[in-house]
mmCIF file of C-alpha atoms in Angstrom:
data_model
loop_
_atom_site.group_PDB
_atom_site.id
_atom_site.type_symbol
_atom_site.label_atom_id
_atom_site.label_comp_id
_atom_site.label_asym_id
_atom_site.label_seq_id
_atom_site.Cartn_x
_atom_site.Cartn_y
_atom_site.Cartn_z
ATOM 1 C CA MET A 1 42.048 47.566 192.801
ATOM 2 C CA ALA A 2 41.414 43.858 193.205
ATOM 3 C CA PHE A 3 42.713 44.122 196.751
ATOM 4 C CA MET A 4 40.117 46.768 197.620
ATOM 5 C CA VAL A 5 37.291 44.765 196.061
ATOM 6 C CA LYS A 6 38.403 41.659 197.889
ATOM 7 C CA THR A 7 38.560 43.493 201.219
ATOM 8 C CA MET A 8 35.178 45.132 200.752
ATOM 9 C CA VAL A 9 33.199 42.194 199.362
ATOM 10 C CA GLY A 10 35.113 39.369 201.005
ATOM 11 C CA GLY A 11 34.814 40.871 204.441
ATOM 12 C CA GLN A 12 31.093 41.417 204.075
ATOM 13 C CA LEU A 13 30.512 37.827 202.945
ATOM 14 C CA LYS A 14 32.601 36.400 205.766
ATOM 15 C CA ASN A 15 30.792 38.582 208.291
ATOM 16 C CA LEU A 16 27.470 37.392 206.951
ATOM 17 C CA THR A 17 28.424 33.710 207.071
ATOM 18 C CA GLY A 18 30.061 34.209 210.479
ATOM 19 C CA SER A 19 26.883 35.630 211.953
ATOM 20 C CA LEU A 20 24.869 32.729 210.555
ATOM 21 C CA GLY A 21 27.317 30.163 211.924
ATOM 22 C CA GLY A 22 26.471 30.879 215.532
ATOM 23 C CA GLY A 23 28.814 31.405 218.451
ATOM 24 C CA GLU A 24 32.462 31.979 217.590
ATOM 25 C CA ASP A 25 35.082 32.374 220.256
ATOM 26 C CA LYS A 26 36.299 36.006 220.295
ATOM 27 C CA GLY A 27 39.614 35.218 221.888
ATOM 28 C CA ASP A 28 41.863 36.932 219.328
ATOM 29 C CA VAL A 29 39.990 39.992 218.049
ATOM 30 C CA ASP A 30 42.806 41.346 215.833
ATOM 31 C CA LYS A 31 43.386 37.994 214.179
ATOM 32 C CA SER A 32 39.693 37.381 213.553
ATOM 33 C CA ALA A 33 39.242 40.939 212.226
ATOM 34 C CA ALA A 34 42.196 40.447 209.883
ATOM 35 C CA GLU A 35 40.897 37.091 208.771
ATOM 36 C CA ALA A 36 37.431 38.565 208.307
ATOM 37 C CA GLN A 37 38.947 41.121 205.948
ATOM 38 C CA GLY A 38 40.849 38.385 204.103
ATOM 39 C CA MET A 39 44.268 39.794 205.014
ATOM 40 C CA SER A 40 47.231 38.746 207.036
ATOM 41 C CA ARG A 41 47.757 40.441 210.375
ATOM 42 C CA GLU A 42 50.522 42.712 208.996
ATOM 43 C CA GLU A 43 48.397 43.766 206.030
ATOM 44 C CA TYR A 44 45.507 44.494 208.353
ATOM 45 C CA GLU A 45 47.673 46.641 210.643
ATOM 46 C CA GLU A 46 49.053 48.550 207.653
ATOM 47 C CA TYR A 47 45.526 49.006 206.342
ATOM 48 C CA GLN A 48 44.405 50.371 209.716
ATOM 49 C CA LYS A 49 47.374 52.778 209.756
ATOM 50 C CA GLN A 50 46.417 54.020 206.297
ATOM 51 C CA LEU A 51 42.842 54.558 207.421
ATOM 52 C CA VAL A 52 43.986 56.557 210.437
ATOM 53 C CA GLU A 53 46.372 58.675 208.326
ATOM 54 C CA GLU A 54 43.701 59.383 205.713
ATOM 55 C CA LYS A 55 41.246 60.372 208.429
ATOM 56 C CA MET A 56 43.804 62.724 209.955
ATOM 57 C CA GLU A 57 44.456 64.330 206.540
ATOM 58 C CA ARG A 58 40.734 64.761 205.906
ATOM 59 C CA ASP A 59 40.250 66.256 209.356
ATOM 60 C CA ALA A 60 43.133 68.683 208.793
ATOM 61 C CA GLN A 61 41.713 69.778 205.434
ATOM 62 C CA PHE A 62 38.262 70.153 206.948
ATOM 63 C CA THR A 63 39.646 72.235 209.807
ATOM 64 C CA GLN A 64 41.523 74.403 207.302
ATOM 65 C CA ARG A 65 38.368 74.989 205.252
ATOM 66 C CA LYS A 66 36.386 75.837 208.381
ATOM 67 C CA ALA A 67 39.079 78.312 209.394
ATOM 68 C CA GLU A 68 39.046 79.898 205.917
ATOM 69 C CA ARG A 69 35.288 80.334 206.121
ATOM 70 C CA ALA A 70 35.599 81.768 209.632
ATOM 71 C CA THR A 71 38.231 84.205 208.366
ATOM 72 C CA LEU A 72 35.901 85.317 205.606
ATOM 73 C CA ARG A 73 33.028 85.783 208.062
ATOM 74 C CA SER A 74 35.229 87.740 210.466
ATOM 75 C CA HIS A 75 36.407 89.913 207.552
ATOM 76 C CA PHE A 76 32.828 90.809 206.712
ATOM 77 C CA ARG A 77 32.016 91.370 210.387
ATOM 78 C CA ASP A 78 34.905 93.827 210.594
ATOM 79 C CA LYS A 79 33.925 95.460 207.329
ATOM 80 C CA TYR A 80 30.313 96.011 208.327
ATOM 81 C CA ARG A 81 31.104 96.632 211.999
ATOM 82 C CA LEU A 82 29.137 93.639 213.264
ATOM 83 C CA PRO A 83 29.831 91.976 216.618
ATOM 84 C CA LYS A 84 32.568 89.359 216.618
ATOM 85 C CA ASN A 85 31.795 85.672 216.975
ATOM 86 C CA GLU A 86 33.816 83.578 219.423
ATOM 87 C CA THR A 87 33.182 80.407 217.418
ATOM 88 C CA ASP A 88 34.897 81.869 214.371
ATOM 89 C CA GLU A 89 37.867 83.002 216.405
ATOM 90 C CA SER A 90 38.249 79.567 217.989
ATOM 91 C CA GLN A 91 38.091 77.890 214.556
ATOM 92 C CA ILE A 92 40.843 80.167 213.295
ATOM 93 C CA GLN A 93 42.972 79.383 216.342
ATOM 94 C CA MET A 94 42.422 75.633 215.902
ATOM 95 C CA ALA A 95 43.825 75.862 212.367
ATOM 96 C CA GLY A 96 46.987 77.562 213.500
ATOM 97 C CA GLY A 97 45.940 81.158 213.935
ATOM 98 C CA ASP A 98 47.264 82.552 210.646
ATOM 99 C CA VAL A 99 44.771 81.520 207.980
ATOM 100 C CA GLU A 100 44.826 83.073 204.560
ATOM 101 C CA LEU A 101 41.831 83.248 202.308
ATOM 102 C CA PRO A 102 41.858 81.253 199.099
ATOM 103 C CA ARG A 103 42.952 83.301 196.087
ATOM 104 C CA GLU A 104 39.496 83.335 194.537
ATOM 105 C CA LEU A 105 37.850 84.653 197.703
ATOM 106 C CA ALA A 106 40.580 87.220 198.279
ATOM 107 C CA LYS A 107 40.193 88.412 194.693
ATOM 108 C CA MET A 108 36.405 88.722 195.092
ATOM 109 C CA ILE A 109 36.794 90.711 198.307
ATOM 110 C CA GLU A 110 39.359 92.967 196.688
ATOM 111 C CA GLU A 111 37.041 93.669 193.746
ATOM 112 C CA ASP A 112 34.131 94.392 196.095
ATOM 113 C CA THR A 113 36.297 96.750 198.120
ATOM 114 C CA GLU A 114 37.403 98.613 194.995
ATOM 115 C CA GLU A 115 33.802 98.968 193.813
ATOM 116 C CA GLU A 116 32.677 100.259 197.200
ATOM 117 C CA GLU A 117 35.544 102.739 197.361
ATOM 118 C CA GLU A 118 34.657 103.968 193.887
ATOM 119 C CA ARG A 119 31.009 104.390 194.872
ATOM 120 C CA ALA A 120 32.003 106.166 198.068
ATOM 121 C CA SER A 121 34.031 108.806 196.220
ATOM 122 C CA VAL A 122 32.448 112.053 195.003
ATOM 123 C CA LEU A 123 32.832 111.117 191.347
ATOM 124 C CA GLY A 124 31.311 107.728 192.062
ATOM 125 C CA GLN A 125 28.292 109.423 193.627
ATOM 126 C CA LEU A 126 27.999 111.789 190.678
ATOM 127 C CA ALA A 127 28.232 108.916 188.202
ATOM 128 C CA SER A 128 25.350 107.153 189.910
ATOM 129 C CA LEU A 129 23.042 110.144 189.371
ATOM 130 C CA PRO A 130 20.644 109.602 186.461
ATOM 131 C CA GLY A 131 20.814 112.014 183.533
ATOM 132 C CA LEU A 132 24.298 113.284 184.361
ATOM 133 C CA ASP A 133 27.011 113.103 181.730
ATOM 134 C CA LEU A 134 30.436 113.281 183.357
ATOM 135 C CA GLY A 135 32.178 113.848 180.032
ATOM 136 C CA SER A 136 30.212 117.012 179.257
ATOM 137 C CA LEU A 137 30.566 118.182 182.861
ATOM 138 C CA LYS A 138 34.340 117.735 182.639
ATOM 139 C CA ASP A 139 34.486 119.646 179.332
ATOM 140 C CA LYS A 140 32.475 122.532 180.802
ATOM 141 C CA ALA A 141 34.732 122.674 183.874
ATOM 142 C CA GLN A 142 37.864 122.758 181.715
ATOM 143 C CA ALA A 143 36.401 125.459 179.479
ATOM 144 C CA THR A 144 35.489 127.550 182.518
ATOM 145 C CA LEU A 145 38.976 127.100 183.960
ATOM 146 C CA GLY A 146 40.504 128.152 180.635
ATOM 147 C CA ASP A 147 38.323 131.293 180.568
ATOM 148 C CA LEU A 148 39.387 132.152 184.114
ATOM 149 C CA LYS A 149 43.060 131.823 183.194
ATOM 150 C CA GLN A 150 42.627 134.109 180.187
ATOM 151 C CA SER A 151 40.779 136.730 182.195
ATOM 152 C CA ALA A 152 43.443 136.531 184.924
ATOM 153 C CA GLU A 153 46.166 137.189 182.328
ATOM 154 C CA LYS A 154 44.316 140.264 181.081
ATOM 155 C CA CYS A 155 43.922 141.654 184.563
ATOM 156 C CA HIS A 156 46.631 144.256 185.279
ATOM 157 C CA VAL A 157 46.131 144.387 189.024
ATOM 158 C CA MET A 158 47.469 140.898 189.516
#
């Protein structure tokens, strides 16, 4: 922690005093940059490596998130039969081509799909009608079917 504070504050103060001092010779840029940060040359190189690695990790995570969003958008484009977007496809390919949705998003899509399938069915359409009681309708249908079976048993022709 103290190291980070020293590098952040110390470097800023040395830069400020260096700019006030006038013309410095910029012969050894790495050495002066390391000294400006208050580190030895090896520490400075290690610090720069860490910065590069962290940036690469952040970029990879950002690319992954962009690809996940593109996958979600392409899913909805397929679902609603909208034209495909080349930008989304290129983002998916940049992330490796096989991008899975996060669990939460996949679960939400699955629930939406189930609800839409339920609404698309005949019973789903009947349930959405106002003033219709499916329970009573089912009871009436079963009673009618029972009556038909009894009348069929009484019929001698069959």
